[in-house]
Amino acid sequence: RNSVAHGLESAEQRRAAGKPEEGRIAIRLRREGSEIVLEVSDDGAGLDREAIRRRGEQRGLVEPGAVLTDNELDSLIFASGFSTSEQVSQLAGRGVGM
């Protein structure tokens, strides 16, 4: 759901970025020793780190003005209840997607 809600751009945005109108979501499953690895990827624009930072600051997870690496910002999306969506829908806004 996160790839659909946050990952893929509109057809217009994709055209402007030189991408095909239809987005691509890939799901891969593999075994690594005794573990199963599920990998989901998409060809969207990537994480909106500014939105992640703003929401992290609003929720008190990030000090305003703090210098964070991309990995540190990315890890915020796994915090319980975290969502950058402004509205709750069938696809986003509940903070349970990641």
Short mmCIF file of N, CA and C in Angstrom, two decimals:
data_model
loop_
_atom_site.label_atom_id
_atom_site.label_comp_id
_atom_site.label_asym_id
_atom_site.label_seq_id
_atom_site.Cartn_x
_atom_site.Cartn_y
_atom_site.Cartn_z
N ARG A 1 0.82 -1.20 0.00
CA ARG A 1 0.00 0.00 0.00
C ARG A 1 0.85 1.26 0.00
N ASN A 2 1.96 1.23 0.72
CA ASN A 2 2.81 2.42 0.76
C ASN A 2 3.35 2.80 -0.61
N SER A 3 3.71 1.81 -1.41
CA SER A 3 4.21 2.11 -2.76
C SER A 3 3.15 2.80 -3.59
N VAL A 4 1.91 2.37 -3.45
CA VAL A 4 0.82 2.98 -4.21
C VAL A 4 0.52 4.38 -3.67
N ALA A 5 0.44 4.52 -2.35
CA ALA A 5 0.07 5.80 -1.74
C ALA A 5 1.17 6.84 -1.83
N HIS A 6 2.41 6.44 -1.60
CA HIS A 6 3.50 7.40 -1.49
C HIS A 6 4.57 7.26 -2.57
N GLY A 7 4.71 6.09 -3.14
CA GLY A 7 5.85 5.83 -4.00
C GLY A 7 5.68 6.21 -5.45
N LEU A 8 4.51 5.99 -6.00
CA LEU A 8 4.32 6.22 -7.42
C LEU A 8 3.72 7.59 -7.68
N GLU A 9 4.30 8.28 -8.64
CA GLU A 9 3.82 9.60 -9.02
C GLU A 9 2.60 9.47 -9.93
N SER A 10 1.91 10.58 -10.16
CA SER A 10 0.81 10.60 -11.12
C SER A 10 1.40 10.41 -12.52
N ALA A 11 0.55 10.03 -13.47
CA ALA A 11 1.00 9.84 -14.86
C ALA A 11 1.65 11.11 -15.39
N GLU A 12 1.07 12.26 -15.06
CA GLU A 12 1.62 13.54 -15.51
C GLU A 12 3.02 13.78 -14.94
N GLN A 13 3.18 13.53 -13.66
CA GLN A 13 4.49 13.72 -13.02
C GLN A 13 5.52 12.75 -13.60
N ARG A 14 5.08 11.52 -13.87
CA ARG A 14 5.99 10.52 -14.43
C ARG A 14 6.44 10.93 -15.84
N ARG A 15 5.50 11.42 -16.65
CA ARG A 15 5.86 11.88 -18.00
C ARG A 15 6.89 13.01 -17.91
N ALA A 16 6.64 13.96 -17.01
CA ALA A 16 7.55 15.11 -16.86
C ALA A 16 8.94 14.66 -16.42
N ALA A 17 9.01 13.54 -15.70
CA ALA A 17 10.30 13.02 -15.23
C ALA A 17 10.94 12.08 -16.25
N GLY A 18 10.28 11.92 -17.42
CA GLY A 18 10.82 11.04 -18.45
C GLY A 18 10.60 9.57 -18.19
N LYS A 19 9.60 9.26 -17.37
CA LYS A 19 9.29 7.87 -17.04
C LYS A 19 8.04 7.43 -17.80
N PRO A 20 7.84 6.11 -17.93
CA PRO A 20 6.57 5.63 -18.49
C PRO A 20 5.41 6.08 -17.59
N GLU A 21 4.23 6.25 -18.17
CA GLU A 21 3.07 6.69 -17.38
C GLU A 21 2.72 5.71 -16.27
N GLU A 22 2.87 4.43 -16.55
CA GLU A 22 2.53 3.42 -15.55
C GLU A 22 3.73 3.14 -14.66
N GLY A 23 3.48 3.15 -13.36
CA GLY A 23 4.53 2.85 -12.41
C GLY A 23 4.74 1.35 -12.28
N ARG A 24 5.84 1.00 -11.65
CA ARG A 24 6.17 -0.41 -11.49
C ARG A 24 6.44 -0.70 -10.01
N ILE A 25 5.78 -1.72 -9.50
CA ILE A 25 6.01 -2.20 -8.14
C ILE A 25 6.47 -3.64 -8.26
N ALA A 26 7.61 -3.97 -7.68
CA ALA A 26 8.16 -5.33 -7.74
C ALA A 26 8.14 -5.94 -6.35
N ILE A 27 7.76 -7.20 -6.29
CA ILE A 27 7.76 -7.96 -5.04
C ILE A 27 8.65 -9.18 -5.25
N ARG A 28 9.65 -9.33 -4.42
CA ARG A 28 10.58 -10.45 -4.53
C ARG A 28 10.62 -11.20 -3.20
N LEU A 29 10.70 -12.50 -3.30
CA LEU A 29 10.76 -13.35 -2.12
C LEU A 29 11.91 -14.32 -2.33
N ARG A 30 12.79 -14.44 -1.33
CA ARG A 30 13.90 -15.37 -1.45
C ARG A 30 14.25 -15.94 -0.08
N ARG A 31 14.93 -17.05 -0.12
CA ARG A 31 15.38 -17.69 1.12
C ARG A 31 16.86 -17.38 1.30
N GLU A 32 17.21 -16.98 2.49
CA GLU A 32 18.61 -16.77 2.87
C GLU A 32 18.85 -17.59 4.12
N GLY A 33 19.43 -18.76 3.93
CA GLY A 33 19.64 -19.68 5.05
C GLY A 33 18.30 -20.11 5.61
N SER A 34 18.09 -19.87 6.89
CA SER A 34 16.84 -20.26 7.53
C SER A 34 15.80 -19.14 7.51
N GLU A 35 16.12 -18.03 6.85
CA GLU A 35 15.20 -16.90 6.82
C GLU A 35 14.61 -16.69 5.44
N ILE A 36 13.42 -16.08 5.41
CA ILE A 36 12.77 -15.71 4.16
C ILE A 36 12.83 -14.19 4.08
N VAL A 37 13.26 -13.66 2.95
CA VAL A 37 13.38 -12.21 2.76
C VAL A 37 12.33 -11.77 1.75
N LEU A 38 11.51 -10.81 2.15
CA LEU A 38 10.51 -10.20 1.28
C LEU A 38 11.00 -8.81 0.94
N GLU A 39 11.12 -8.53 -0.35
CA GLU A 39 11.60 -7.22 -0.80
C GLU A 39 10.55 -6.59 -1.70
N VAL A 40 10.14 -5.38 -1.37
CA VAL A 40 9.18 -4.63 -2.18
C VAL A 40 9.88 -3.37 -2.66
N SER A 41 9.80 -3.10 -3.95
CA SER A 41 10.42 -1.89 -4.50
C SER A 41 9.49 -1.27 -5.54
N ASP A 42 9.72 0.00 -5.82
CA ASP A 42 8.95 0.67 -6.86
C ASP A 42 9.86 1.61 -7.62
N ASP A 43 9.39 2.09 -8.77
CA ASP A 43 10.20 3.01 -9.57
C ASP A 43 9.72 4.45 -9.40
N GLY A 44 9.24 4.75 -8.21
CA GLY A 44 8.75 6.09 -7.92
C GLY A 44 9.87 7.06 -7.58
N ALA A 45 9.49 8.19 -7.03
CA ALA A 45 10.41 9.29 -6.76
C ALA A 45 11.29 9.07 -5.53
N GLY A 46 11.00 8.07 -4.73
CA GLY A 46 11.76 7.85 -3.52
C GLY A 46 11.10 8.52 -2.32
N LEU A 47 11.76 8.42 -1.19
CA LEU A 47 11.21 8.98 0.04
C LEU A 47 11.24 10.51 0.00
N ASP A 48 10.19 11.13 0.53
CA ASP A 48 10.13 12.58 0.65
C ASP A 48 10.73 12.93 2.02
N ARG A 49 12.03 13.11 2.03
CA ARG A 49 12.73 13.30 3.31
C ARG A 49 12.35 14.60 4.00
N GLU A 50 11.99 15.61 3.25
CA GLU A 50 11.54 16.86 3.88
C GLU A 50 10.23 16.63 4.63
N ALA A 51 9.31 15.88 4.04
CA ALA A 51 8.04 15.56 4.71
C ALA A 51 8.30 14.68 5.93
N ILE A 52 9.23 13.75 5.80
CA ILE A 52 9.58 12.88 6.93
C ILE A 52 10.16 13.72 8.06
N ARG A 53 11.05 14.64 7.74
CA ARG A 53 11.65 15.52 8.76
C ARG A 53 10.58 16.36 9.45
N ARG A 54 9.70 16.99 8.65
CA ARG A 54 8.64 17.83 9.24
C ARG A 54 7.78 17.02 10.20
N ARG A 55 7.35 15.84 9.77
CA ARG A 55 6.49 15.02 10.64
C ARG A 55 7.27 14.56 11.87
N GLY A 56 8.54 14.22 11.69
CA GLY A 56 9.37 13.83 12.83
C GLY A 56 9.49 14.95 13.84
N GLU A 57 9.65 16.18 13.36
CA GLU A 57 9.72 17.33 14.27
C GLU A 57 8.38 17.54 14.96
N GLN A 58 7.27 17.43 14.21
CA GLN A 58 5.94 17.61 14.79
C GLN A 58 5.66 16.59 15.88
N ARG A 59 6.16 15.38 15.70
CA ARG A 59 5.92 14.31 16.68
C ARG A 59 6.97 14.26 17.78
N GLY A 60 7.94 15.18 17.74
CA GLY A 60 8.97 15.21 18.77
C GLY A 60 10.04 14.14 18.61
N LEU A 61 10.13 13.55 17.42
CA LEU A 61 11.13 12.52 17.16
C LEU A 61 12.45 13.13 16.67
N VAL A 62 12.38 14.37 16.21
CA VAL A 62 13.54 15.07 15.67
C VAL A 62 13.56 16.48 16.26
N GLU A 63 14.72 16.88 16.75
CA GLU A 63 14.87 18.25 17.24
C GLU A 63 14.91 19.19 16.03
N PRO A 64 14.16 20.30 16.07
CA PRO A 64 14.22 21.25 14.96
C PRO A 64 15.67 21.69 14.70
N GLY A 65 16.07 21.65 13.44
CA GLY A 65 17.41 22.05 13.07
C GLY A 65 18.48 20.98 13.23
N ALA A 66 18.10 19.82 13.77
CA ALA A 66 19.08 18.74 13.95
C ALA A 66 19.59 18.27 12.59
N VAL A 67 20.86 17.96 12.55
CA VAL A 67 21.47 17.43 11.32
C VAL A 67 21.35 15.92 11.35
N LEU A 68 20.61 15.36 10.39
CA LEU A 68 20.42 13.91 10.31
C LEU A 68 20.88 13.40 8.96
N THR A 69 21.42 12.20 8.96
CA THR A 69 21.78 11.56 7.69
C THR A 69 20.51 11.07 7.02
N ASP A 70 20.62 10.74 5.73
CA ASP A 70 19.47 10.17 5.03
C ASP A 70 19.00 8.89 5.71
N ASN A 71 19.94 8.05 6.16
CA ASN A 71 19.56 6.80 6.84
C ASN A 71 18.80 7.08 8.13
N GLU A 72 19.21 8.09 8.87
CA GLU A 72 18.52 8.43 10.11
C GLU A 72 17.10 8.92 9.82
N LEU A 73 16.96 9.75 8.79
CA LEU A 73 15.62 10.21 8.40
C LEU A 73 14.77 9.04 7.93
N ASP A 74 15.36 8.19 7.09
CA ASP A 74 14.62 7.04 6.56
C ASP A 74 14.11 6.14 7.68
N SER A 75 14.88 5.99 8.74
CA SER A 75 14.48 5.09 9.82
C SER A 75 13.24 5.58 10.56
N LEU A 76 12.92 6.87 10.46
CA LEU A 76 11.74 7.41 11.14
C LEU A 76 10.45 6.79 10.62
N ILE A 77 10.43 6.35 9.36
CA ILE A 77 9.19 5.80 8.81
C ILE A 77 8.78 4.50 9.49
N PHE A 78 9.70 3.91 10.26
CA PHE A 78 9.38 2.67 10.97
C PHE A 78 8.90 2.92 12.40
N ALA A 79 8.86 4.17 12.84
CA ALA A 79 8.38 4.49 14.18
C ALA A 79 6.89 4.19 14.28
N SER A 80 6.48 3.66 15.39
CA SER A 80 5.07 3.31 15.61
C SER A 80 4.17 4.52 15.39
N GLY A 81 3.16 4.37 14.57
CA GLY A 81 2.19 5.42 14.32
C GLY A 81 2.65 6.50 13.36
N PHE A 82 3.83 6.35 12.78
CA PHE A 82 4.38 7.40 11.92
C PHE A 82 3.75 7.38 10.54
N SER A 83 3.33 8.55 10.06
CA SER A 83 2.82 8.70 8.70
C SER A 83 3.03 10.14 8.26
N THR A 84 3.38 10.33 7.00
CA THR A 84 3.49 11.68 6.45
C THR A 84 2.20 12.10 5.77
N SER A 85 1.24 11.19 5.66
CA SER A 85 -0.03 11.50 5.00
C SER A 85 -0.83 12.47 5.85
N GLU A 86 -1.42 13.46 5.20
CA GLU A 86 -2.22 14.46 5.90
C GLU A 86 -3.63 13.95 6.20
N GLN A 87 -4.09 12.98 5.41
CA GLN A 87 -5.44 12.45 5.58
C GLN A 87 -5.41 10.93 5.64
N VAL A 88 -6.34 10.36 6.37
CA VAL A 88 -6.48 8.91 6.43
C VAL A 88 -7.29 8.45 5.23
N SER A 89 -6.77 7.45 4.54
CA SER A 89 -7.49 6.85 3.41
C SER A 89 -7.33 5.34 3.49
N GLN A 90 -7.83 4.64 2.49
CA GLN A 90 -7.65 3.19 2.45
C GLN A 90 -6.18 2.82 2.27
N LEU A 91 -5.39 3.73 1.73
CA LEU A 91 -4.00 3.43 1.42
C LEU A 91 -2.99 4.02 2.41
N ALA A 92 -3.34 5.10 3.08
CA ALA A 92 -2.33 5.79 3.88
C ALA A 92 -2.97 6.54 5.05
N GLY A 93 -2.09 6.99 5.96
CA GLY A 93 -2.51 7.87 7.03
C GLY A 93 -2.72 7.22 8.38
N ARG A 94 -2.57 5.91 8.45
CA ARG A 94 -2.80 5.22 9.72
C ARG A 94 -1.52 4.99 10.51
N GLY A 95 -0.39 5.14 9.86
CA GLY A 95 0.88 4.94 10.56
C GLY A 95 1.21 3.48 10.77
N VAL A 96 0.67 2.60 9.96
CA VAL A 96 0.95 1.16 10.11
C VAL A 96 1.56 0.55 8.85
N GLY A 97 1.81 1.36 7.83
CA GLY A 97 2.26 0.82 6.55
C GLY A 97 3.65 0.22 6.57
N MET A 98 4.57 0.82 7.30
CA MET A 98 5.93 0.32 7.30
C MET A 98 6.20 -0.45 8.57
#
